[in-house]
Amino acid sequence: MGLVVLLLIIGVPIAELYVFVQMSHAVGFFASLAVLAAVSVVGGWIVRRQGLRVWRRFNEQVRQGSVPSNEIVDGALLLLAGALLLTPGFITDALGILLLLPPVRLAVRAFVNRRARRRRIATATYSGPLPRSGPFSPHGVIDVGSDDRD
């Protein structure tokens, strides 16, 4: 896991820089900057709109007494989409835009729910002994004094 994070920290900026240089050669430096700025502004506006919609659905589920698990995952995915859109770069913008599409979010949410359900089942099937309550272990206290040292 640590290696994956390290590769992402190093690889994503290098890939973003490469794509930005290629776009700058194709359409010009200032046009590339303008596209990045426009995507950030429009993406932020879309994230806000969809986020408010998810917030309303979340509150509706809570009022009905249901657990708003889908809305929580949707909110987290929209938060990730917003972070990706605000991160400068064409690759992160493309990933952020993908997360704004409801069918993509639905597929990611289904994946997240499957993983969570599998983890929940794995942790719910533990049947070992429960720890005893209280400040001391059942074996008592072992006092090591200065006389016991060699």
Coordinates of N, CA and C in Angstrom, one line a residue:
M1 N 0.8 -1.2 0.0 CA 0.0 0.0 0.0 C 0.9 1.2 0.0
G2 N 1.9 1.3 0.8 CA 2.8 2.4 0.9 C 3.5 2.6 -0.5
L3 N 3.9 1.5 -1.1 CA 4.5 1.7 -2.4 C 3.6 2.3 -3.5
V4 N 2.3 1.9 -3.4 CA 1.3 2.5 -4.3 C 1.2 4.0 -4.1
V5 N 1.1 4.4 -2.8 CA 1.0 5.8 -2.5 C 2.2 6.5 -3.0
L6 N 3.4 6.0 -2.8 CA 4.6 6.6 -3.2 C 4.6 6.8 -4.7
L7 N 4.2 5.7 -5.4 CA 4.2 5.8 -6.9 C 3.2 6.8 -7.4
L8 N 2.0 6.9 -6.7 CA 1.1 8.0 -7.1 C 1.6 9.4 -6.8
I9 N 2.2 9.6 -5.7 CA 2.8 10.9 -5.4 C 3.8 11.3 -6.4
I10 N 4.6 10.4 -6.9 CA 5.7 10.7 -7.8 C 5.1 10.7 -9.3
G11 N 4.3 9.6 -9.6 CA 3.9 9.4 -10.9 C 2.8 10.4 -11.4
V12 N 1.8 10.8 -10.6 CA 0.8 11.6 -11.1 C 1.3 13.0 -11.5
P13 N 2.1 13.7 -10.7 CA 2.6 15.0 -11.1 C 3.4 14.9 -12.4
I14 N 4.2 13.8 -12.6 CA 5.0 13.7 -13.8 C 4.1 13.5 -15.0
A15 N 3.1 12.6 -14.8 CA 2.1 12.4 -15.9 C 1.3 13.7 -16.2
E16 N 0.9 14.4 -15.2 CA 0.2 15.7 -15.4 C 1.1 16.7 -16.2
L17 N 2.3 16.8 -15.8 CA 3.3 17.7 -16.5 C 3.4 17.3 -17.9
Y18 N 3.6 16.0 -18.2 CA 3.7 15.5 -19.6 C 2.5 15.9 -20.4
V19 N 1.3 15.6 -19.9 CA 0.1 15.9 -20.6 C -0.1 17.4 -20.8
F20 N 0.3 18.2 -19.8 CA 0.2 19.7 -19.9 C 1.1 20.2 -21.0
V21 N 2.3 19.7 -21.1 CA 3.3 20.1 -22.1 C 2.8 19.7 -23.5
Q22 N 2.2 18.5 -23.6 CA 1.7 18.1 -24.9 C 0.5 19.0 -25.3
M23 N -0.4 19.3 -24.4 CA -1.5 20.2 -24.7 C -1.0 21.6 -25.0
S24 N 0.0 22.1 -24.3 CA 0.5 23.4 -24.6 C 1.1 23.4 -26.0
H25 N 1.7 22.4 -26.5 CA 2.3 22.3 -27.8 C 1.1 22.3 -28.8
A26 N 0.0 21.6 -28.5 CA -1.1 21.4 -29.4 C -1.9 22.7 -29.5
V27 N -2.3 23.3 -28.4 CA -3.2 24.5 -28.4 C -2.6 25.7 -27.9
G28 N -1.4 25.7 -27.3 CA -0.8 26.9 -26.8 C -0.8 26.9 -25.2
F29 N 0.1 27.5 -24.7 CA 0.3 27.6 -23.2 C -0.9 28.2 -22.5
F30 N -1.3 29.4 -23.0 CA -2.3 30.2 -22.3 C -3.7 29.5 -22.5
A31 N -3.9 28.9 -23.7 CA -5.1 28.2 -23.9 C -5.2 27.0 -23.0
S32 N -4.1 26.3 -22.7 CA -4.1 25.2 -21.8 C -4.4 25.6 -20.4
L33 N -3.8 26.7 -20.0 CA -4.2 27.3 -18.7 C -5.6 27.7 -18.6
A34 N -6.2 28.3 -19.6 CA -7.6 28.7 -19.6 C -8.5 27.5 -19.5
V35 N -8.1 26.4 -20.2 CA -9.0 25.2 -20.1 C -8.9 24.6 -18.7
L36 N -7.8 24.6 -18.1 CA -7.7 24.1 -16.7 C -8.5 25.0 -15.7
A37 N -8.4 26.3 -15.9 CA -9.1 27.2 -15.0 C -10.6 27.0 -15.3
A38 N -11.1 26.9 -16.5 CA -12.5 26.8 -16.8 C -13.0 25.5 -16.2
V39 N -12.3 24.4 -16.4 CA -12.7 23.1 -15.9 C -12.9 23.2 -14.3
S40 N -11.9 23.9 -13.7 CA -12.0 24.0 -12.2 C -13.3 24.8 -11.8
V41 N -13.5 25.9 -12.5 CA -14.7 26.7 -12.1 C -16.0 26.0 -12.4
V42 N -16.1 25.5 -13.6 CA -17.4 24.8 -14.0 C -17.5 23.5 -13.2
G43 N -16.5 22.8 -13.0 CA -16.5 21.6 -12.1 C -16.9 21.9 -10.7
G44 N -16.4 22.9 -10.2 CA -16.8 23.3 -8.8 C -18.3 23.7 -8.7
W45 N -18.8 24.3 -9.7 CA -20.2 24.7 -9.7 C -21.1 23.4 -9.8
I46 N -20.7 22.5 -10.7 CA -21.4 21.2 -10.8 C -21.3 20.4 -9.5
V47 N -20.2 20.3 -8.9 CA -20.0 19.6 -7.6 C -20.9 20.2 -6.6
R48 N -21.0 21.5 -6.5 CA -21.9 22.2 -5.5 C -23.3 21.8 -5.8
R49 N -23.8 21.9 -7.0 CA -25.2 21.6 -7.3 C -25.5 20.1 -7.0
Q50 N -24.6 19.2 -7.4 CA -24.9 17.8 -7.1 C -24.7 17.5 -5.6
G51 N -23.8 18.2 -5.0 CA -23.6 18.0 -3.5 C -24.9 18.5 -2.7
L52 N -25.5 19.6 -3.2 CA -26.7 20.0 -2.5 C -27.9 19.0 -2.7
R53 N -27.9 18.4 -3.9 CA -28.9 17.4 -4.2 C -28.7 16.2 -3.3
V54 N -27.5 15.8 -3.2 CA -27.2 14.6 -2.3 C -27.5 15.0 -0.8
W55 N -27.2 16.2 -0.4 CA -27.5 16.6 1.0 C -29.0 16.6 1.2
R56 N -29.8 17.0 0.2 CA -31.3 16.9 0.4 C -31.7 15.4 0.5
R57 N -31.2 14.6 -0.3 CA -31.5 13.1 -0.2 C -31.1 12.6 1.1
F58 N -29.9 13.0 1.6 CA -29.4 12.5 2.9 C -30.4 12.9 4.0
N59 N -30.8 14.2 4.0 CA -31.7 14.6 5.1 C -33.1 13.9 5.0
E60 N -33.5 13.7 3.7 CA -34.8 13.0 3.6 C -34.7 11.5 4.1
Q61 N -33.6 10.9 3.9 CA -33.4 9.5 4.4 C -33.4 9.5 5.9
V62 N -32.7 10.5 6.5 CA -32.6 10.6 8.0 C -34.0 10.8 8.5
R63 N -34.8 11.7 7.9 CA -36.1 12.0 8.4 C -37.0 10.8 8.4
Q64 N -36.8 10.0 7.4 CA -37.6 8.7 7.2 C -37.1 7.6 8.2
G65 N -36.0 7.9 8.8 CA -35.5 6.8 9.7 C -34.6 5.8 9.1
S66 N -34.3 6.0 7.8 CA -33.4 5.1 7.1 C -31.9 5.5 7.3
V67 N -31.1 4.5 7.1 CA -29.6 4.8 7.1 C -29.3 5.3 5.7
P68 N -28.7 6.5 5.6 CA -28.4 7.1 4.2 C -27.1 6.7 3.7
S69 N -26.8 5.4 3.6 CA -25.5 4.9 3.2 C -25.2 5.3 1.8
N70 N -26.1 5.2 0.8 CA -25.9 5.6 -0.5 C -25.5 7.0 -0.6
E71 N -26.2 7.8 0.1 CA -26.0 9.3 0.1 C -24.6 9.6 0.7
I72 N -24.2 8.9 1.7 CA -22.9 9.1 2.3 C -21.8 8.8 1.3
V73 N -21.9 7.7 0.6 CA -20.9 7.3 -0.4 C -20.9 8.3 -1.6
D74 N -22.1 8.7 -2.0 CA -22.2 9.7 -3.1 C -21.6 11.0 -2.6
G75 N -21.8 11.4 -1.4 CA -21.2 12.7 -0.9 C -19.7 12.6 -0.9
A76 N -19.1 11.4 -0.5 CA -17.7 11.2 -0.4 C -17.1 11.2 -1.8
L77 N -17.8 10.6 -2.8 CA -17.4 10.6 -4.2 C -17.4 12.0 -4.8
L78 N -18.4 12.8 -4.4 CA -18.5 14.2 -4.9 C -17.4 15.0 -4.3
L79 N -17.1 14.8 -3.0 CA -15.9 15.4 -2.4 C -14.6 15.1 -3.1
L80 N -14.4 13.8 -3.4 CA -13.3 13.4 -4.2 C -13.2 14.1 -5.6
A81 N -14.4 14.1 -6.2 CA -14.5 14.7 -7.6 C -14.1 16.2 -7.5
G82 N -14.6 16.9 -6.5 CA -14.2 18.3 -6.3 C -12.7 18.5 -6.0
A83 N -12.1 17.6 -5.2 CA -10.7 17.7 -5.0 C -9.9 17.5 -6.3
L84 N -10.3 16.5 -7.0 CA -9.6 16.2 -8.3 C -9.8 17.4 -9.3
L85 N -11.0 18.0 -9.3 CA -11.2 19.1 -10.3 C -10.4 20.3 -9.8
L86 N -10.2 20.5 -8.5 CA -9.4 21.7 -8.1 C -7.9 21.4 -8.2
T87 N -7.5 20.2 -8.3 CA -6.1 19.9 -8.5 C -5.7 20.2 -9.9
P88 N -4.7 21.0 -10.2 CA -4.4 21.4 -11.5 C -3.9 20.2 -12.3
G89 N -4.5 20.0 -13.5 CA -4.0 18.9 -14.4 C -5.1 18.3 -15.1
F90 N -4.8 17.9 -16.3 CA -5.8 17.3 -17.2 C -6.3 15.9 -16.8
I91 N -5.3 15.1 -16.2 CA -5.7 13.7 -15.8 C -6.6 13.8 -14.6
T92 N -6.3 14.6 -13.6 CA -7.1 14.7 -12.4 C -8.5 15.3 -12.8
D93 N -8.5 16.2 -13.7 CA -9.7 16.8 -14.2 C -10.6 15.8 -14.8
A94 N -10.0 14.9 -15.7 CA -10.8 13.9 -16.3 C -11.3 12.9 -15.3
L95 N -10.6 12.5 -14.3 CA -11.1 11.6 -13.3 C -12.2 12.3 -12.5
G96 N -12.0 13.6 -12.2 CA -13.1 14.3 -11.4 C -14.3 14.4 -12.2
I97 N -14.2 14.7 -13.5 CA -15.4 14.8 -14.4 C -16.1 13.4 -14.5
L98 N -15.3 12.3 -14.5 CA -15.9 11.0 -14.6 C -16.7 10.8 -13.3
L99 N -16.2 11.2 -12.1 CA -16.9 11.0 -10.9 C -18.2 11.8 -10.8
L100 N -18.3 12.9 -11.6 CA -19.5 13.7 -11.6 C -20.7 13.0 -12.4
L101 N -20.3 12.0 -13.2 CA -21.4 11.4 -14.0 C -22.1 10.4 -13.1
P102 N -23.4 10.5 -13.0 CA -24.2 9.5 -12.1 C -23.9 8.1 -12.4
P103 N -23.9 7.6 -13.7 CA -23.6 6.2 -13.9 C -22.3 5.7 -13.4
V104 N -21.2 6.5 -13.5 CA -19.9 6.2 -13.0 C -20.0 6.2 -11.4
R105 N -20.6 7.2 -10.8 CA -20.7 7.2 -9.4 C -21.5 5.9 -8.9
L106 N -22.5 5.6 -9.6 CA -23.3 4.4 -9.3 C -22.5 3.1 -9.3
A107 N -21.6 3.0 -10.3 CA -20.7 1.8 -10.4 C -19.7 1.8 -9.3
V108 N -19.1 3.0 -9.0 CA -18.1 3.1 -7.9 C -18.8 2.8 -6.5
R109 N -20.0 3.4 -6.4 CA -20.8 3.1 -5.1 C -21.1 1.7 -4.9
A110 N -21.5 1.0 -6.0 CA -21.7 -0.5 -5.9 C -20.5 -1.2 -5.5
F111 N -19.3 -0.8 -6.1 CA -18.0 -1.4 -5.7 C -17.7 -1.2 -4.2
V112 N -17.9 0.0 -3.8 CA -17.6 0.4 -2.4 C -18.5 -0.4 -1.5
N113 N -19.8 -0.5 -1.8 CA -20.8 -1.2 -1.0 C -20.4 -2.7 -0.9
R114 N -20.0 -3.3 -2.0 CA -19.6 -4.7 -2.0 C -18.4 -4.9 -1.1
R115 N -17.4 -4.0 -1.2 CA -16.2 -4.2 -0.4 C -16.6 -4.0 1.1
A116 N -17.4 -3.0 1.4 CA -17.8 -2.8 2.8 C -18.6 -4.0 3.3
R117 N -19.5 -4.6 2.5 CA -20.3 -5.7 2.9 C -19.4 -6.9 3.2
R118 N -18.4 -7.1 2.3 CA -17.5 -8.2 2.5 C -16.7 -8.1 3.8
R119 N -16.2 -6.8 4.0 CA -15.5 -6.6 5.3 C -16.4 -6.7 6.5
R120 N -17.6 -6.3 6.4 CA -18.5 -6.4 7.5 C -18.8 -7.8 7.8
I121 N -19.0 -8.7 6.8 CA -19.2 -10.1 7.1 C -18.0 -10.7 7.7
A122 N -16.8 -10.3 7.2 CA -15.6 -10.9 7.8 C -15.4 -10.5 9.3
T123 N -15.7 -9.3 9.6 CA -15.6 -8.9 11.0 C -16.7 -9.4 11.9
A124 N -17.9 -9.6 11.3 CA -19.1 -10.0 12.1 C -19.0 -11.5 12.4
T125 N -18.2 -12.3 11.7 CA -18.2 -13.7 12.0 C -17.2 -14.1 13.0
Y126 N -16.5 -13.2 13.6 CA -15.5 -13.5 14.7 C -16.3 -14.0 15.9
S127 N -15.8 -15.2 16.4 CA -16.5 -15.8 17.6 C -15.6 -16.1 18.7
G128 N -14.5 -15.4 18.8 CA -13.6 -15.7 19.9 C -14.1 -15.2 21.2
P129 N -13.3 -15.5 22.3 CA -13.8 -15.0 23.6 C -13.7 -13.5 23.7
L130 N -14.6 -13.0 24.5 CA -14.6 -11.5 24.7 C -13.6 -11.2 25.8
P131 N -13.0 -10.0 25.8 CA -12.1 -9.7 26.9 C -12.9 -9.3 28.1
R132 N -12.3 -9.6 29.2 CA -12.9 -9.3 30.5 C -12.8 -7.8 30.8
S133 N -13.8 -7.3 31.4 CA -13.8 -5.9 31.8 C -13.1 -5.7 33.1
G134 N -12.7 -4.5 33.3 CA -12.0 -4.1 34.5 C -10.6 -3.6 34.2
P135 N -10.0 -3.0 35.2 CA -8.7 -2.4 35.0 C -7.6 -3.4 35.0
F136 N -7.8 -4.6 35.6 CA -6.7 -5.6 35.7 C -7.0 -6.8 34.9
S137 N -5.9 -7.5 34.6 CA -6.1 -8.8 33.9 C -6.5 -9.9 34.9
P138 N -7.0 -11.0 34.4 CA -7.4 -12.1 35.4 C -6.3 -12.8 36.1
H139 N -5.0 -12.5 35.7 CA -3.9 -13.2 36.3 C -3.3 -12.4 37.4
G140 N -3.8 -11.3 37.7 CA -3.3 -10.5 38.9 C -2.2 -9.6 38.4
V141 N -1.6 -9.0 39.4 CA -0.5 -8.1 39.2 C 0.8 -8.7 39.5
I142 N 1.8 -8.6 38.7 CA 3.2 -9.1 39.0 C 4.0 -7.9 39.3
D143 N 4.5 -7.9 40.5 CA 5.3 -6.7 41.0 C 6.8 -7.1 40.9
V144 N 7.6 -6.4 40.1 CA 9.0 -6.6 40.0 C 9.7 -5.6 40.8
G145 N 10.4 -6.0 41.8 CA 11.1 -5.1 42.7 C 12.5 -5.0 42.3
S146 N 13.3 -4.2 43.0 CA 14.7 -4.0 42.7 C 15.5 -5.3 43.1
D147 N 15.0 -6.1 44.1 CA 15.6 -7.3 44.5 C 15.6 -8.4 43.4
D148 N 14.7 -8.3 42.5 CA 14.5 -9.4 41.5 C 15.5 -9.2 40.3
R149 N 16.2 -8.1 40.2 CA 17.1 -7.9 39.1 C 18.5 -8.7 39.3
D150 N 19.1 -9.0 38.2 CA 20.4 -9.7 38.3 C 21.5 -8.7 38.1

